[in-house]
Short mmCIF file of C-alpha atoms in Angstrom, two decimals:
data_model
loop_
_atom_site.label_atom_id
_atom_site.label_comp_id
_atom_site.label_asym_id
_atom_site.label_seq_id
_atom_site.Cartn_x
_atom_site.Cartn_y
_atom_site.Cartn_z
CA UNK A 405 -4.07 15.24 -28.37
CA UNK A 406 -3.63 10.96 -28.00
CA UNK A 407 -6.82 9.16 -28.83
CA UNK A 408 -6.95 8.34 -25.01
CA UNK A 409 -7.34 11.56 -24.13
CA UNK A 410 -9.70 12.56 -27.35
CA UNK A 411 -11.74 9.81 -25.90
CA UNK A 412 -12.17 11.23 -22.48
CA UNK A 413 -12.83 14.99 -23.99
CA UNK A 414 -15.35 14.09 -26.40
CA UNK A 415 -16.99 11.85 -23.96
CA UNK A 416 -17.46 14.98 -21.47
CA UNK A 417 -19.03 17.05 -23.92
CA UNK A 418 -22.13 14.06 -24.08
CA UNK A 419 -24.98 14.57 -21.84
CA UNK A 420 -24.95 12.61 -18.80
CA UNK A 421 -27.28 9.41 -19.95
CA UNK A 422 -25.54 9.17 -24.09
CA UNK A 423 -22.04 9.38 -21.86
CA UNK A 424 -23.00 6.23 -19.62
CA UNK A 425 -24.40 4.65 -23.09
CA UNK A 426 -20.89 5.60 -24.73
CA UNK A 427 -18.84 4.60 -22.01
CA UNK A 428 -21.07 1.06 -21.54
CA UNK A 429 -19.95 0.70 -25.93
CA UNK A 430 -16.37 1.56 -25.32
CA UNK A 431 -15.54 -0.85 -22.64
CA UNK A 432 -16.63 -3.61 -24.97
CA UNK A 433 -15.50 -1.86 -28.30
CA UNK A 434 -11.80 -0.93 -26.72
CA UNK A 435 -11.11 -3.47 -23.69
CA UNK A 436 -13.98 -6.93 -24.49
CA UNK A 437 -16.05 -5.59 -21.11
CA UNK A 438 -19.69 -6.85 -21.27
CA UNK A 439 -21.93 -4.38 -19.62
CA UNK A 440 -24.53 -6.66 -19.43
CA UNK A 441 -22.58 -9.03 -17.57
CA UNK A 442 -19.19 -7.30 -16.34
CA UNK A 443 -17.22 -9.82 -17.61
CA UNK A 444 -14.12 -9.44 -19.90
CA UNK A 445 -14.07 -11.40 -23.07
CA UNK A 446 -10.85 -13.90 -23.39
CA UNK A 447 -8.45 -12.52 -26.07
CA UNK A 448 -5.12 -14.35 -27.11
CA UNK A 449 -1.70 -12.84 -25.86
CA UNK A 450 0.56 -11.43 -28.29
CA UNK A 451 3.56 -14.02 -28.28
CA UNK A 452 5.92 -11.35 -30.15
CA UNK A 453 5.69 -9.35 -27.12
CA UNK A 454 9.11 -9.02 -25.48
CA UNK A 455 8.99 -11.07 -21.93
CA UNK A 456 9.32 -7.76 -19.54
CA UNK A 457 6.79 -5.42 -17.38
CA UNK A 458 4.99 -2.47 -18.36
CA UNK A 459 4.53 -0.80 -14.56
CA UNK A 460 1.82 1.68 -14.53
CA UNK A 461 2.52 3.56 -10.75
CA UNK A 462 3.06 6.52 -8.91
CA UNK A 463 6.78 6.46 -9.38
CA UNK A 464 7.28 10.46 -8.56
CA UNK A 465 5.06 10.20 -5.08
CA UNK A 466 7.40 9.83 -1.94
CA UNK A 467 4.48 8.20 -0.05
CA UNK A 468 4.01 4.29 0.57
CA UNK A 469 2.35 4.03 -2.41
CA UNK A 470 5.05 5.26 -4.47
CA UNK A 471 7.82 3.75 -2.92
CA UNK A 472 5.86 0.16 -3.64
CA UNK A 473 5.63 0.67 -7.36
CA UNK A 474 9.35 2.00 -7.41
CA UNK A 475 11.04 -1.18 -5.58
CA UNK A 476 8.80 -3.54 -7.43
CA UNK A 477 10.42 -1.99 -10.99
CA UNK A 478 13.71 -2.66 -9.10
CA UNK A 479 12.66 -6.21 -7.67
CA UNK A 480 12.14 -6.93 -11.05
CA UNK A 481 15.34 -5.53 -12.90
CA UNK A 482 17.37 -7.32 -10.29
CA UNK A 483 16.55 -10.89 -11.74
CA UNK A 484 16.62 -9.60 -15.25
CA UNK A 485 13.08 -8.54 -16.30
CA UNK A 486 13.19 -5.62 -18.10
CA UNK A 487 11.03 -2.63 -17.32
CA UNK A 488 8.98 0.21 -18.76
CA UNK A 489 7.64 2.74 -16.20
CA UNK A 490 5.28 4.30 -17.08
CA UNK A 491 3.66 7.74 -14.49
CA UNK A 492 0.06 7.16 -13.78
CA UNK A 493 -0.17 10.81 -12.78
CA UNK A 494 0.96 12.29 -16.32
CA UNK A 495 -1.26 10.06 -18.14
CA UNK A 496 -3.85 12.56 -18.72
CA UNK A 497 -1.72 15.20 -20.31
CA UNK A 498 0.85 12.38 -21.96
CA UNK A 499 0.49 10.50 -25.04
CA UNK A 500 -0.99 6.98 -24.93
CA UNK A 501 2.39 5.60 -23.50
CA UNK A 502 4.76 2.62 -25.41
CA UNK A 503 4.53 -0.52 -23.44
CA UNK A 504 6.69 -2.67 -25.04
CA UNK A 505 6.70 -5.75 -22.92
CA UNK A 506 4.04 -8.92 -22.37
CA UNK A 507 3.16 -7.72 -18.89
CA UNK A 508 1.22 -4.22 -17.84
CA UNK A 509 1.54 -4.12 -13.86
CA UNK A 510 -0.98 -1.26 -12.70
CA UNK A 511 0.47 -0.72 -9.34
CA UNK A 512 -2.56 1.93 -8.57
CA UNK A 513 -5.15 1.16 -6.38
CA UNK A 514 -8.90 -0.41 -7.06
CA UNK A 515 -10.53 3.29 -6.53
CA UNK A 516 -8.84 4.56 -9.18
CA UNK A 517 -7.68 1.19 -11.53
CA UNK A 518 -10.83 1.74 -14.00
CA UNK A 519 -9.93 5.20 -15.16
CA UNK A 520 -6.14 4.82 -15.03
CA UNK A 521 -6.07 1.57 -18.00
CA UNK A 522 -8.49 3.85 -19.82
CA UNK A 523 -6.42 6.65 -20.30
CA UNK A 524 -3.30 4.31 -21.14
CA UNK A 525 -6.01 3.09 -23.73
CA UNK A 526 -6.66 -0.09 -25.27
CA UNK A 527 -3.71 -0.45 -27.58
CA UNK A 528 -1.32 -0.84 -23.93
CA UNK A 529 -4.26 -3.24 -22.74
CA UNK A 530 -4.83 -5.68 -25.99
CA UNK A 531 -2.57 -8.49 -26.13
CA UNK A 532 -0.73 -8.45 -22.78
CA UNK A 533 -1.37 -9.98 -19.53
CA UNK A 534 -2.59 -7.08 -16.84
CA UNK A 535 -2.05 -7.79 -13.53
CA UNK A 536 -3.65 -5.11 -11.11
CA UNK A 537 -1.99 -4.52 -8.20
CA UNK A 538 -3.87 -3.06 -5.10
CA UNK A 539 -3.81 -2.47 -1.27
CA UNK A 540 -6.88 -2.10 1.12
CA UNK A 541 -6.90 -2.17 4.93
CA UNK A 542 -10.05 -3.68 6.22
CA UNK A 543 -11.69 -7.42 6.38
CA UNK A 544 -13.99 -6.74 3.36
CA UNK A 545 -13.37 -5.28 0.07
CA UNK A 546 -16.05 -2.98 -0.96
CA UNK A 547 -18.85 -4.08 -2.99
CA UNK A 548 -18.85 -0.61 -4.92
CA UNK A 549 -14.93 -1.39 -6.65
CA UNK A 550 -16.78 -5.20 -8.09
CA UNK A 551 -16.14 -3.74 -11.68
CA UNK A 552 -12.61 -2.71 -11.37
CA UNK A 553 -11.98 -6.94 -11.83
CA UNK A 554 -12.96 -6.80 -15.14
CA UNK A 555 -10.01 -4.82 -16.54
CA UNK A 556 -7.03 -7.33 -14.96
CA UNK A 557 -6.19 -11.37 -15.43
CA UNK A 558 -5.31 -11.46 -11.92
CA UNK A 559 -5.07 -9.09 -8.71
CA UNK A 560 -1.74 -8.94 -6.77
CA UNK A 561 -1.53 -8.02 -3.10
CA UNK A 562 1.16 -7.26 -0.68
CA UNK A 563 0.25 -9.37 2.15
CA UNK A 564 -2.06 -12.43 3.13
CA UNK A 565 -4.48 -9.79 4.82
CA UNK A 566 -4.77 -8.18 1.52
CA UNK A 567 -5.40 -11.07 -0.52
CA UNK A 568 -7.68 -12.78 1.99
CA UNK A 569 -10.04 -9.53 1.97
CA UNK A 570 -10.10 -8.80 -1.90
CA UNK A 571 -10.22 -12.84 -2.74
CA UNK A 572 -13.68 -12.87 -1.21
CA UNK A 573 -15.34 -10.80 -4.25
CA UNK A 574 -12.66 -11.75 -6.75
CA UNK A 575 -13.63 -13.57 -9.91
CA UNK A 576 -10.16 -13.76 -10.78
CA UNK A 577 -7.00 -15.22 -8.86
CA UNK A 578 -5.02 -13.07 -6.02
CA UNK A 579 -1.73 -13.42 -5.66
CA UNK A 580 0.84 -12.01 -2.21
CA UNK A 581 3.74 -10.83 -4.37
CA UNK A 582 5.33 -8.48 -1.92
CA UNK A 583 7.08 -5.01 -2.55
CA UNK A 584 10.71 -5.51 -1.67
CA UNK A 585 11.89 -3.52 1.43
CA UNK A 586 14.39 -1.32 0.04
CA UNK A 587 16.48 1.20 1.90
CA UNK A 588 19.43 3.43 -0.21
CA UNK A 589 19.86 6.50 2.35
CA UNK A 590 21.28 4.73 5.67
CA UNK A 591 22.18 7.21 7.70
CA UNK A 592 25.23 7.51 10.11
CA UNK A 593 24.54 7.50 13.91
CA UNK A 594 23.17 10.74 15.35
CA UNK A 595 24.92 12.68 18.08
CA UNK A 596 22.86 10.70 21.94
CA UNK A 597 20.22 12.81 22.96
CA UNK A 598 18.23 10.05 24.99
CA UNK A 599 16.19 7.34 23.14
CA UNK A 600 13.84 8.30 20.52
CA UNK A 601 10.81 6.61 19.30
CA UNK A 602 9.18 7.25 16.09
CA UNK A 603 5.68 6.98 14.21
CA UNK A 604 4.61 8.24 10.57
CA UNK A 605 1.60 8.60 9.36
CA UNK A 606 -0.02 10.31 6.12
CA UNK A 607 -3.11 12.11 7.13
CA UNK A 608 -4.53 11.54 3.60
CA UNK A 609 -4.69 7.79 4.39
CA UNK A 610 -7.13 8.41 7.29
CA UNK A 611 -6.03 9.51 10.54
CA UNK A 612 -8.35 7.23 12.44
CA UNK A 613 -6.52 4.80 10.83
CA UNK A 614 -3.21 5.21 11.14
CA UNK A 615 -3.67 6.34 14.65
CA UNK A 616 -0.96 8.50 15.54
CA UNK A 617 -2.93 9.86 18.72
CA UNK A 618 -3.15 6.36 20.14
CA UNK A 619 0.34 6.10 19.89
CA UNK A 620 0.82 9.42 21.72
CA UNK A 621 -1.26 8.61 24.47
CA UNK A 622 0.36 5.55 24.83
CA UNK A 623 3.35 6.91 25.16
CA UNK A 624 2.59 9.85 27.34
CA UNK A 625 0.99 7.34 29.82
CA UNK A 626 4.71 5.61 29.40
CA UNK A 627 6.66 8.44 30.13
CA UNK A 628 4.89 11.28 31.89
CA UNK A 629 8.26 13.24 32.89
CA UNK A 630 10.97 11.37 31.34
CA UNK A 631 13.16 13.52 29.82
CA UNK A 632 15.72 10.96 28.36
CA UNK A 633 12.88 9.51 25.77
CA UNK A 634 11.22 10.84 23.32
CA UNK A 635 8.39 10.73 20.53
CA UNK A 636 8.69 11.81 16.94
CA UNK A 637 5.35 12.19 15.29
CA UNK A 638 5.83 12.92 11.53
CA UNK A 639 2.46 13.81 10.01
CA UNK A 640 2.21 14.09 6.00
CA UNK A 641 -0.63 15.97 4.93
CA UNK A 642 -1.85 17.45 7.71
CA UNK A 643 -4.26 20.02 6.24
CA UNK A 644 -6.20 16.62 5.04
CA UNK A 645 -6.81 15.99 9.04
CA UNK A 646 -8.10 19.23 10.29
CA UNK A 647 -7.59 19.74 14.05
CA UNK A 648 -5.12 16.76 14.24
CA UNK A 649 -2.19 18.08 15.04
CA UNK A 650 -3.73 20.15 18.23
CA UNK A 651 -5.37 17.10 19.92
CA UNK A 652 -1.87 15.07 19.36
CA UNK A 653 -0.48 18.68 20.66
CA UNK A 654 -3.15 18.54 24.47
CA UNK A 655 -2.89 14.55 23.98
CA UNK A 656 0.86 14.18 25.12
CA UNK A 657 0.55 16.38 28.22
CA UNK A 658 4.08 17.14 29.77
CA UNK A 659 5.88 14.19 27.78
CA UNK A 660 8.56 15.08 25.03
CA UNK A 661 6.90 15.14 21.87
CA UNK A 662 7.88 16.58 18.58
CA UNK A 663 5.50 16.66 15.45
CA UNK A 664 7.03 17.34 12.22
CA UNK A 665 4.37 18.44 9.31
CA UNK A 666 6.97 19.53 7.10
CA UNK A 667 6.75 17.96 3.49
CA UNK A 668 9.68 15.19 2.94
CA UNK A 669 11.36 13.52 0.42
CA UNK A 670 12.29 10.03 0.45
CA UNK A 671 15.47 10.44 1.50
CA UNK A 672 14.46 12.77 4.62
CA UNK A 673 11.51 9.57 5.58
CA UNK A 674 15.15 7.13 5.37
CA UNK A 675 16.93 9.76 7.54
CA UNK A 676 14.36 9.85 9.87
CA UNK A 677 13.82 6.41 10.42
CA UNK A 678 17.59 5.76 10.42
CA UNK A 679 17.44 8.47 13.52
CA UNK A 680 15.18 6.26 15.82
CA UNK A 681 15.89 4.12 18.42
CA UNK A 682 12.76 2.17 17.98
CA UNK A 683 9.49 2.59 15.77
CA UNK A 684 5.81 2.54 17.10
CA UNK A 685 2.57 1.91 15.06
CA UNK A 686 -0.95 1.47 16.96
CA UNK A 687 -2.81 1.20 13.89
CA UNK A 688 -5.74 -0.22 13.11
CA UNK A 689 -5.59 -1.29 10.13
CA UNK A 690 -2.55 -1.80 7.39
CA UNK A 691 -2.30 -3.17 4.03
CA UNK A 692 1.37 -3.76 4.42
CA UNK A 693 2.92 -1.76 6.93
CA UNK A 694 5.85 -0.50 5.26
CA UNK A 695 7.57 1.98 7.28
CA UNK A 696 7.13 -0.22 9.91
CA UNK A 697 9.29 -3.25 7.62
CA UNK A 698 11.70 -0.45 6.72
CA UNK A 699 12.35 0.27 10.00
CA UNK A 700 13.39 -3.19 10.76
CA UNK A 701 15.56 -3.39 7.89
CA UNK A 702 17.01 -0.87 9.55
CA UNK A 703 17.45 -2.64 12.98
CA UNK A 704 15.07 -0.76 15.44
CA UNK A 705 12.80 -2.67 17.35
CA UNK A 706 9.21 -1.95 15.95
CA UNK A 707 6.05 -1.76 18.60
CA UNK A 708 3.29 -2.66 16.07
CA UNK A 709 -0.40 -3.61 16.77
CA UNK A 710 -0.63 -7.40 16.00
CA UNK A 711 -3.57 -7.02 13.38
CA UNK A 712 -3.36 -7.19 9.49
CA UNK A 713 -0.50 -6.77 6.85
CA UNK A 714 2.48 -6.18 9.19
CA UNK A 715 1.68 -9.87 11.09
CA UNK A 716 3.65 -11.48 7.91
CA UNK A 717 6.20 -10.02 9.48
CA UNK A 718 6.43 -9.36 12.97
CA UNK A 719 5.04 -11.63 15.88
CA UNK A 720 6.72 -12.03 19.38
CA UNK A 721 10.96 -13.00 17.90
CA UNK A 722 10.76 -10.10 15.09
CA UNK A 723 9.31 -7.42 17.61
CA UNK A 724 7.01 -6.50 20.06
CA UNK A 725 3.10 -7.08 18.79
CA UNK A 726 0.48 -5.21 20.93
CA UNK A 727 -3.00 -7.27 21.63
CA UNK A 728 -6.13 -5.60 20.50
CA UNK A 729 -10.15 -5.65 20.02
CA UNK A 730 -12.19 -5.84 17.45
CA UNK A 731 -13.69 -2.56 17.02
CA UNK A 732 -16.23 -1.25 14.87
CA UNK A 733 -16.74 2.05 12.31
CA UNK A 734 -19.84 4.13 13.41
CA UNK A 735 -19.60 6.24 10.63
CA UNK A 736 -17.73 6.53 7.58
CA UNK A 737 -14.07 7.48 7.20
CA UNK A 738 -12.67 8.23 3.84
CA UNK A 739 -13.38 4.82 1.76
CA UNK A 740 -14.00 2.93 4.81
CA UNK A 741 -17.52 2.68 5.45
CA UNK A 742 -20.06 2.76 8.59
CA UNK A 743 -19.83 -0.65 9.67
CA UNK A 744 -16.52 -1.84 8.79
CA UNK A 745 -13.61 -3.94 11.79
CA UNK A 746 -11.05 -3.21 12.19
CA UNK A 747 -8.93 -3.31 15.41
CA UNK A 748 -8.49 -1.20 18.66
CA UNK A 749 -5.12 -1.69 20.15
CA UNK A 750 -4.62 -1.97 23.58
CA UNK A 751 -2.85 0.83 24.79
CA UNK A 752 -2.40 -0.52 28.36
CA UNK A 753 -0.48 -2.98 26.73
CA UNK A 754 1.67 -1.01 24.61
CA UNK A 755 2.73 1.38 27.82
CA UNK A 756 4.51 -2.33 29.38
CA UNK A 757 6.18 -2.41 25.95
CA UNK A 758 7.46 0.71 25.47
CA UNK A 759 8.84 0.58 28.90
CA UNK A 760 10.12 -2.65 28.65
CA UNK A 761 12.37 -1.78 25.29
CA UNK A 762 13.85 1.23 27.52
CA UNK A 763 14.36 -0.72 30.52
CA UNK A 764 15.79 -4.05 28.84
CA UNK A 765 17.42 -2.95 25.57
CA UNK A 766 19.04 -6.41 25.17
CA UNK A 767 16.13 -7.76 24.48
CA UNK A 768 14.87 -5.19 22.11
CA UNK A 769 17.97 -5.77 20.52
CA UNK A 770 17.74 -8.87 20.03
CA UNK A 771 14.10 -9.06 18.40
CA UNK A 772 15.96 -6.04 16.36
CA UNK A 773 18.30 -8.13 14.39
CA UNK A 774 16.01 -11.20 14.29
CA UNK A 775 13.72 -8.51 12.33
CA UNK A 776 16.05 -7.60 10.11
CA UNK A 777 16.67 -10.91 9.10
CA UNK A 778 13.26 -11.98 8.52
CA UNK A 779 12.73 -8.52 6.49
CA UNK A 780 16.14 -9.10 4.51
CA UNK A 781 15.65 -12.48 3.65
CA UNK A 782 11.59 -12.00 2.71
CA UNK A 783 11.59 -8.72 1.01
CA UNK A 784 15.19 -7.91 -0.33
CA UNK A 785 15.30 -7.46 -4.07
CA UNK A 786 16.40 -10.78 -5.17
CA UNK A 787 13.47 -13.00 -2.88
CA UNK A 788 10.77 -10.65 -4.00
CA UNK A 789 12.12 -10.56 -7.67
CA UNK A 790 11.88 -14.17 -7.37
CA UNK A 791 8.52 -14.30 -6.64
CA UNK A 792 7.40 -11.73 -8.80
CA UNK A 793 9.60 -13.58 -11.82
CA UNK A 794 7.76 -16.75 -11.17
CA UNK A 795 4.12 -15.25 -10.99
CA UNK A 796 4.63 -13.15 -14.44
CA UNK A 797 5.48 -16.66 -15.92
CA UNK A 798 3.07 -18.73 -14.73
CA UNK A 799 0.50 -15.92 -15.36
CA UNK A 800 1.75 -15.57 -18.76
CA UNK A 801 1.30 -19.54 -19.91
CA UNK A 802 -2.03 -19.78 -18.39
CA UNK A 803 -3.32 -17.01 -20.93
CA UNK A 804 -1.36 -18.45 -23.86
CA UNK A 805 -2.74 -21.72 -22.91
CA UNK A 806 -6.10 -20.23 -23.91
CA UNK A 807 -7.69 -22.03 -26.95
#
C-alpha cells in the first residue's frame, strides 16, 4: 500500500474529531498549510527538476473535462515540453505516482482539488510549482471551495468568465490559458437527409444548466412541421436527470427530434458533430463551451447564448449569439446554489436565428468559416502551447525568485 494511501486508511479508522485534528497536522506536516490561517508556507523550488509538466487529469473520461486535460498534455508536447500524465481516477488504488518534471498541472476541478494532491502526496507536491486548473459556470465562486487555494501557486482558467469569477476570492494569481480545440476524427460528408441541428449536453453537469429543453422548444416553435430539418439531442448521463428525457420527449410536439442517450466515445461525440449542419446551445451558463468551439473548428455555424465562456469566441462575425436575461436560482442545483445568475436566453430570439441559418445559408456560411478561423488561430495546438509555454516559465522564475 503507498504512504498516500496508508495515510488516508489510517486516518479513517480515527474518530471523527482526532481525524479533523490529524488532518489539520498533516496539511502543515506534508504540504506547509497553516490551519490557523489557511495559508501555505513559501518553500524553494527544486532547480534539478527537469523543465516539463506533471498533468494530474481525467485523461480516460470522454467528457469535456477529459478532453481539456488530454489536449492541454498535447498543447504542451507540441512546443516541446515534456509530459507526465498522470490518472486522477486511479490515484487511490495506484502508487504515489513519479512526477518527474518542475511543473504539477492538476487539471481537476476546485470540488475535488484538495483530496486529489493528497493522495498524489507530498513528495509530487514539495519542490515544484502547482498550478491548479479549474472550471466553474456562474458569476461567483463559492465561498465553501476558499481552502482549495492553499494547495496551488496559481489557478488557471479557460476563459475570461472563469478567471473573472474565481479571481474575486483568489489570494493567488489566475491565469486564461485555454485548452486547445482539437479535433482527430473528421468525418466524411453524410448521405442529405435535410439539415440537421445538433446540441449535447451531460446530464451530470446539471440539466438546468445546459438546457437542452430550451433548445428544443426553441426549435419546435422554429419548425412545427418541417420535415427537411431536424434536431439531434445527445444526452450523456441521463439516469443523473430523472424525467428529462420525457419532458424533451412532450416538449418538441410534432417537430423532428431525435435523442440519443447511448454512451459515446470520443470519437462517436467527433462523428456526431462532424454530422451537423449547424450546432445549438441555449445555455445558461458555460465555463468554456467546448463542443460548441469544436463545432466551429469544424465549420458549422453555432447558435450559442451570448453569456459566459463561449463569448471569447463567438459574437455576431463568428456565429449567431442569442440575447438573454439575467435570471436567478430559486433553489439549489447540484453545486450551484439558491441565489446564484446566471442567464435566461431568449428563445423568441433564437426561433429568428434558427430560421434565418435555413433560409439564408450564405450567411451562415460565412460566419462558419470566419469561426473556424478565430477557433484555429486561438486554440490550435501551437497558439495555446504558446501560451501555456510562456505561463509555466514565468510561473516558474517568480517562485525561484523567492529569497
Amino acid at each position: 500500500m503507498s504512504s498516500p494511501r496508508i495515510r488516508l486508511f489510517l486516518r479513517e479508522l480515527l474518530p471523527a474529531p482526532l481525524r479533523e485534528s490529524y488532518h489539520r497536522y498533516a496539511l502543515r506536516r506534508d504540504f506547509g498549510i497553516s490551519a490557523r490561517t489557511g495559508k501555505r508556507l513559501p518553500r524553494p523550488i527544486d532547480r534539478t527538476l527537469l523543465r516539463g509538466a506533471n498533468v494530474v487529469g481525467y485523461f480516460d473520461s470522454p467528457s469535456g473535462i477529459g478532453q481539456s486535460a488530454r489536449g492541454l498534455a498535447r498543447a504542451a508536447q507540441a512546443v516541446g515540453i515534456p509530459v507526465a500524465r498522470i490518472e486522477a481516477s486511479s490515484l487511490e488504488k495506484s502508487p504515489a505516482p513519479a512526477a518527474p518534471y518542475g511543473l504539477n498541472l492538476f487539471h481537476v476541478n476546485a470540488d475535488g482539488a484538495s483530496s486529489v494532491v493528497e493522495m498524489c502526496g507530498p513528495k509530487v507536491h514539495r519542490g515544484r510549482a502547482n498550478v491548479g486548473y479549474w472550471y466553474w459556470e456562474t458569476e461567483s465562486f463559492p465561498e465553501r471551495w476558499r481552502d482549495r487555494f492553499s494547495y496551488f501557486d496559481e489557478i488557471w482558467v479557460a476563459s475570461e468568465f472563469c478567471r473573472d469569477s474565481i479571481e474575486k476570492r483568489s489570494p493567488i494569481p489566475v491565469a486564461v490559458v485555454p485548452p486547445p480545440v482539437v479535433i482527430d476524427d473528421r468525418a466524411g460528408p453524410r448521405p442529405s437527409t435535410g439539415f440537421r441541428f445538433l446540441t449535447v449536453a451531460d446530464a451530470q453537469s446539471v440539466a438546468e444548466r445546459k438546457n437542452p429543453l430550451g433548445a428544443v422548444r426553441a426549435f419546435a416553435r422554429a419548425f412545427p412541421r418541417d420535415a427537411g430539418v431536424s434536431l439531434t439531442v445527445k444526452i450523456a448521463n441521463p439516469e443523473s436527470s430523472p424525467g428529462l428525457v420525457g419532458t424533451l420527449e412532450s416538449a418538441a410536439g410534432t417537430t423532428r427530434l431525435d435523442i440519443d442517450t447511448e454512451p459515446a466515445t470520443r470519437s462517436d461525440m467527433e462523428r456526431l458533430l462532424a454530422g451537423c449542419d449547424a450546432y445549438l446551445s441555449l445555455h445558461r451558463a458555460e465555463g468554456f463551451g467546448l463542443p460548441i468551439a469544436e463545432a466551429m473548428a469544424l465549420g458549422k455555424p453555432v447558435v450559442v447564448t451570448d453569456y459566459s465562456g463561449s463569448r471569447d469566441f463567438v459574437d455576431e462575425t463568428t456565429g449567431f449569439p442569442v440575447r438573454w436575461r439575467p435570471s436567478t436560482l430559486d433553489r439549489t442545483l447540484g453545486p450551484y446554489e439558491e441565489g446564484t445568475r446566471w442567464a435566461e436566453p431568449d428563445e423568441e430570439h433564437a426561433v429568428e436565428i434558427l430560421r434565418a441559418i435555413v433560409e439564408d445559408p450564405a450567411e451562415a456560411a460565412r460566419r462558419a468559416r470566419a469561426g473556424q478561423r478565430r477557433i484555429c488561430e486561438r486554440y490550435g495546438l501551437g497558439a495555446t502551447g504558446g501560451r501555456l509555454a510562456e505561463r509555466l516559465d514565468r510561473l516558474v522564475a517568480r517562485l525561484s525568485a523567492r529569497p
